[in-house]
Short mmCIF file of C-alpha atoms in Angstrom, two decimals:
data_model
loop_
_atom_site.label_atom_id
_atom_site.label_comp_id
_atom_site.label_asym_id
_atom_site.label_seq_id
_atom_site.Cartn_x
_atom_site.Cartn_y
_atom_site.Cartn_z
CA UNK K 1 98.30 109.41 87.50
CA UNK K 2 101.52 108.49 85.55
CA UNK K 3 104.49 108.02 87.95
CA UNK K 4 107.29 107.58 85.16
CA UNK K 5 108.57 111.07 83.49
CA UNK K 6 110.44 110.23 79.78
CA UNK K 7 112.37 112.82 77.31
CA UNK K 8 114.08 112.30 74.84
CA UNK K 9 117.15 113.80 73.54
CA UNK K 10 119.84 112.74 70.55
CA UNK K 11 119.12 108.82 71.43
CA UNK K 12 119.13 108.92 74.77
CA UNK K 13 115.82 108.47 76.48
CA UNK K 14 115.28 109.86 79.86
CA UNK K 15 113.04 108.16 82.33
CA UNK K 16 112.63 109.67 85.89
CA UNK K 17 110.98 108.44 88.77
CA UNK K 18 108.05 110.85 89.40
CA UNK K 19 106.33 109.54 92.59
CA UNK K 20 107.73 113.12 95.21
CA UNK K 21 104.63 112.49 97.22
CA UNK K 22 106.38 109.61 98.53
CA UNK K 23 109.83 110.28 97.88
CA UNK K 24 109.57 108.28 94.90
CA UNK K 25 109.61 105.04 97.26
CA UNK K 26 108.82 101.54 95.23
CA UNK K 27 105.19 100.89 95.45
CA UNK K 28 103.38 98.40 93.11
CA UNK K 29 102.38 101.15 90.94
CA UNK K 30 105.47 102.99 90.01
CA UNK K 31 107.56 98.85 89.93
CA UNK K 32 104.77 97.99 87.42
CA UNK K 33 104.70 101.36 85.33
CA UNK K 34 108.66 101.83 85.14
CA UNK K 35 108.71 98.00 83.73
CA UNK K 36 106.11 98.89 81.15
CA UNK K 37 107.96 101.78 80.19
CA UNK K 38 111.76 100.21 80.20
CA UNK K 39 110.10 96.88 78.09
CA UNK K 40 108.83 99.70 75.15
CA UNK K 41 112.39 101.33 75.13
CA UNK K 42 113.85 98.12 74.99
CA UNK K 43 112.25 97.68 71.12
CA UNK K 44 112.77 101.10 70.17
CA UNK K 45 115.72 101.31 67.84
CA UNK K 46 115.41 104.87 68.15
CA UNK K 47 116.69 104.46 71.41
CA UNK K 48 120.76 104.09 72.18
CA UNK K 49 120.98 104.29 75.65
CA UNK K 50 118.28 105.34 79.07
CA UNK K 51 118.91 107.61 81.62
CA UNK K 52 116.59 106.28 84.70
CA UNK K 53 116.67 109.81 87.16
CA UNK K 54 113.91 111.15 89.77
CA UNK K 55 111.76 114.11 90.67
CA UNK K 56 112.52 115.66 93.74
CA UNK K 57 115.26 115.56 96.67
CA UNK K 58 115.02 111.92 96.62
CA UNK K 59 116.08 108.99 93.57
CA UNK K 60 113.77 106.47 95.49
CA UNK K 61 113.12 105.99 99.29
CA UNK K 62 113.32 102.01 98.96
CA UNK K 63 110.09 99.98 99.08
CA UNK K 64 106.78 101.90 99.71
CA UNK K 65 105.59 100.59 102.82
CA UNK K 66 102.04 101.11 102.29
CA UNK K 67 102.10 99.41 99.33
CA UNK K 68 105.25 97.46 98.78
CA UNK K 69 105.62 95.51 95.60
CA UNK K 70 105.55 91.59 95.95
CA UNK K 71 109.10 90.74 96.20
CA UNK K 72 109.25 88.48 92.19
CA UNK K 73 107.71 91.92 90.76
CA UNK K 74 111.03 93.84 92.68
CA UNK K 75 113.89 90.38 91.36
CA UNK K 76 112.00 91.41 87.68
CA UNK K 77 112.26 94.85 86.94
CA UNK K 78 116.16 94.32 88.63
CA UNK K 79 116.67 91.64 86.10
CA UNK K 80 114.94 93.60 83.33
CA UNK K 81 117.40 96.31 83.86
CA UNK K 82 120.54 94.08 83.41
CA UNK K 83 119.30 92.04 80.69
CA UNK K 84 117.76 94.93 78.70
CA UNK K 85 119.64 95.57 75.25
CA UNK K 86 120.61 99.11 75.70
CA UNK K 87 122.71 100.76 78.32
CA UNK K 88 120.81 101.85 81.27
CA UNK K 89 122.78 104.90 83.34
CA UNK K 90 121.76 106.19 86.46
CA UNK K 91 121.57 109.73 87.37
CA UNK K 92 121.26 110.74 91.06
CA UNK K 93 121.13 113.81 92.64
CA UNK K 94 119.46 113.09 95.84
CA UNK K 95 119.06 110.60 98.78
CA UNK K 96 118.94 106.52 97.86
CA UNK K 97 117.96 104.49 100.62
CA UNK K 98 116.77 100.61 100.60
CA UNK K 99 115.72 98.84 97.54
CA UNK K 100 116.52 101.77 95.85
CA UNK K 101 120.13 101.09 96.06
CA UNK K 102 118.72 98.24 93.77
CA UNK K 103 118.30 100.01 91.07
CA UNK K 104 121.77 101.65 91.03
CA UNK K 105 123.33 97.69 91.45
CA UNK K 106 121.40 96.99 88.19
CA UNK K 107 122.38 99.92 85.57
CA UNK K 108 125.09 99.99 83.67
CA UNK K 109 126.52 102.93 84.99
CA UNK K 110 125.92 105.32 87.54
CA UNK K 111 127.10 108.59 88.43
CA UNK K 112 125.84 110.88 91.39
CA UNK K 113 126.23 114.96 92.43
CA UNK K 114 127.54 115.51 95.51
CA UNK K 115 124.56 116.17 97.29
CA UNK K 116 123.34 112.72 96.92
CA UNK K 117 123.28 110.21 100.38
CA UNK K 118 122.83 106.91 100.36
CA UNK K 119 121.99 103.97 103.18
CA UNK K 120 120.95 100.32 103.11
CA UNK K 121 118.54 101.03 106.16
CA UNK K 122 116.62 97.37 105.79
CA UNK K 123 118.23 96.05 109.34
CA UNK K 124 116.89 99.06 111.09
CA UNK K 125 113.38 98.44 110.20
CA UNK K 126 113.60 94.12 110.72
CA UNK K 127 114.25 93.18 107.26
CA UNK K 128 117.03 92.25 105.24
CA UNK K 129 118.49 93.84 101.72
CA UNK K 130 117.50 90.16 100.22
CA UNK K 131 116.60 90.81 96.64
CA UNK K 132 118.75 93.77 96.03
CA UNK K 133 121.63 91.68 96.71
CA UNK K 134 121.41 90.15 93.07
CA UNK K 135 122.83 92.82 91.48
CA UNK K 136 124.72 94.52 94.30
CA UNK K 137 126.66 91.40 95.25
CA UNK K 138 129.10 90.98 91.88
CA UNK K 139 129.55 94.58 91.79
CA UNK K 140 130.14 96.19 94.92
CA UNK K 141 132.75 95.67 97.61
CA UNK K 142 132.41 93.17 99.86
CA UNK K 143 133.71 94.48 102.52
CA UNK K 144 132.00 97.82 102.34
CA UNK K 145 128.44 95.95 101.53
CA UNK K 146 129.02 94.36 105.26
CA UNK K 147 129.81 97.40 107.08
CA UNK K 148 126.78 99.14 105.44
CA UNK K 149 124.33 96.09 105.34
CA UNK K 150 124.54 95.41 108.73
CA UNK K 151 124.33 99.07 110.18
CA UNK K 152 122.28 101.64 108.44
CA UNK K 153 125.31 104.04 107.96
CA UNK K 154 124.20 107.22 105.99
CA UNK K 155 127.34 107.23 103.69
CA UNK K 156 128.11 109.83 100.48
CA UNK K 157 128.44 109.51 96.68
CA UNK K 158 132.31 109.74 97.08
CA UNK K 159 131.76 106.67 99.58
CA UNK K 160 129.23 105.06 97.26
CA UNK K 161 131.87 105.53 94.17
CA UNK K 162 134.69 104.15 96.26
CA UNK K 163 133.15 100.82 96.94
CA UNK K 164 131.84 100.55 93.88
CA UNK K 165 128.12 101.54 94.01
CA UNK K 166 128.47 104.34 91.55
CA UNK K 167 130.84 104.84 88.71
CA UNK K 168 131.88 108.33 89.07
CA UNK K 169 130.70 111.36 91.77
CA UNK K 170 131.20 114.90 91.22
CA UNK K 171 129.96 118.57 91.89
CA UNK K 172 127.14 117.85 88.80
CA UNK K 173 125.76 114.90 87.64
CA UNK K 174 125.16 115.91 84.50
CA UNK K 175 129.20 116.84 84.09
CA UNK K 176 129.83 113.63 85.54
CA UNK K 177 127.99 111.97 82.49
CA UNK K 178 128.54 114.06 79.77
CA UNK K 179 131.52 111.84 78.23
CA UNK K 180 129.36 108.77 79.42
CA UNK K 181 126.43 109.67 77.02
CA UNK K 182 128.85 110.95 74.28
CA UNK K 183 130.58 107.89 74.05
CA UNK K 184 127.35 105.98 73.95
CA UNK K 185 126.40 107.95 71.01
CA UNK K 186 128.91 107.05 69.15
CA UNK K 187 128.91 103.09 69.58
CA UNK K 188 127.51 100.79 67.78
CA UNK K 189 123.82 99.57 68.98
CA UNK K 190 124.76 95.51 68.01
CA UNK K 191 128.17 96.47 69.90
CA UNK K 192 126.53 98.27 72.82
CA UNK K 193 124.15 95.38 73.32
CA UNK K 194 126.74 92.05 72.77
CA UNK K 195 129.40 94.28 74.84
CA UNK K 196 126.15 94.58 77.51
CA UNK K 197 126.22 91.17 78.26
CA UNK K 198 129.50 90.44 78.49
CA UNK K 199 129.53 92.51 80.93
CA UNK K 200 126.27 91.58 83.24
CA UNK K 201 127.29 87.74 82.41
CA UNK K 202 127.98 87.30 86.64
CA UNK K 203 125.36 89.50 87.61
CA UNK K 204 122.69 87.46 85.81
CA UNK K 205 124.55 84.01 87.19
CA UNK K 206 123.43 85.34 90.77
CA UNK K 207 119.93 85.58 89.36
CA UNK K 208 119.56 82.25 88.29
CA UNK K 209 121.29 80.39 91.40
CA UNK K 210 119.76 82.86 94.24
CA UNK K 211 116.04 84.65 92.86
CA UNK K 212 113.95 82.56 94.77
CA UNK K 213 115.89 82.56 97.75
CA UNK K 214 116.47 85.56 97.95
CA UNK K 215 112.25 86.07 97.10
CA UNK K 216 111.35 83.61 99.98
CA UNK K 217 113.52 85.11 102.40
CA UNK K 218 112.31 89.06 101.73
CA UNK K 219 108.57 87.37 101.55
CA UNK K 220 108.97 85.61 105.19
CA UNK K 221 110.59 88.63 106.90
CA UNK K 222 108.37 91.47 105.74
CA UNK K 223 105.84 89.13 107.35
CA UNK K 224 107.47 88.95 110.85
CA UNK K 225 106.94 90.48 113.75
CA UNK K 226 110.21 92.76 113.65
CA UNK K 227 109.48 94.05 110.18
CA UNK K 228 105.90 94.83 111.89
CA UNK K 229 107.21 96.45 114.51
CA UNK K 230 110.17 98.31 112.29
CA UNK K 231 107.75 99.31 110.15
CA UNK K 232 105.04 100.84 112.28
CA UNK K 233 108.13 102.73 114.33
CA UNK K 234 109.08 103.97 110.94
CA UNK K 235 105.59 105.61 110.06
CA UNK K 236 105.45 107.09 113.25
CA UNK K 237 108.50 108.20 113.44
CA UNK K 238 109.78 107.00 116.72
CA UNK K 239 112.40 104.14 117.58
CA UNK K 240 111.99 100.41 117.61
CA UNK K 241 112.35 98.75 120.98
CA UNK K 242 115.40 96.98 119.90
CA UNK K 243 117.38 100.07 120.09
CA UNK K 244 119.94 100.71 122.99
#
């Protein structure tokens, strides 16, 4: 069963996440598959730019817990995202939550319909938004990252442009990105690409200095107790005993 959608329209390729069973949550399968499918756009000169969008209510749900991906498969297809040669735009118009957040942090651009929520909700289930941080880190507020790290807040995409998480909100996505997309039409690829990495220069900095940390430290607490606990609460749908 293929879990990645793609179209293709004037240049720009369209991948969507295509996992609704599961709220297109980050197992193993769909990490591995949308890698796969990002490294063959990468050498398609036929290809300008990607659109990376969902299926369903929901862009991703954060890290399948039933069959989470090993945190160095999670830092890859985040670095693959920034370092790829193309521009890589997200469209949301649903709910983000977790390591999903992830994959806003690395694209180029994102834009979002009003309908679309969004929560870092690692600290409610014992974990920590460790590798996500890579990308989120240079390009989001710091301020804003603590408020929302450390609680769980549901926020919206007017929020999530604010601090920096999106580039642009509005009633419709796709009216959000319309200029987005024309303008990448009309650059240069060799431009698009050396432009690219001016641009991702920091981002790719906190790669190199913090990956494995930031690996170790999601590896040890998905293994603890808390994360355990979190996690079983989660599937059953009740609250963890560290709730007042």
């Amino acid at each position: 069963m293929t879990l990645i959608s793609r179209t293709r329209a004037r240049g720009i390729e369209t991948i969507g996440l295509d996992s609704p069973h599961n709220r297109n949550a980050l197992s193993a399968a769909l990490v591995g598959e949308l890698a796969d499918t990002l490294t063959d756009c990468g050498k398609d000169g036929d290809i300008r730019a990607i659109v990376l969008t969902h299926t369903g209510n929901t862009f991703s749900a954060g890290a399948d817990l039933r069959d989470p991906p090993p945190p160095d498969a999670l830092v890859g297809l985040l670095r693959q995202i920034v370092e790829l040669p193309k521009p890589v735009v997200a469209r949301v118009t649903g709910h983000v939550r977790a390591g999903g957040l992830g994959l806003l942090g690395a694209c180029d651009i994102a834009a979002a319909s009003h309908e679309a929520s969004f929560a870092f909700t690692e600290v409610r289930i014992g974990v920590a938004p460790a590798v996500i941080t890579l990308p989120l880190l240079p390009r989001t507020d710091p301020r804003a990252l603590a408020r929302y790290y450390l609680t769980g807040e549901r926020f919206d995409a007017a929020e999530a442009a604010r601090i920096g998480l999106l580039t642009a909100s509005g009633d419709d996505a796709d009216a959000v990105l319309e200029p987005v997309l024309d303008g990448l039409r009309r650059a240069s690829p060799q431009a698009l690409a050396e432009t690219k990495q001016l641009l991702t220069a920091r981002v790719l900095e906190a790669f190199d200095r913090d990956a494995a940390d930031l690996t170790a430290l999601s590896a040890r607490l998905f293994a603890s107790a808390d994360a355990r606990e979190g996690m079983t609460a989660f599937l059953e749908r009740r609250e963890p005993p560290w709730v007042l």
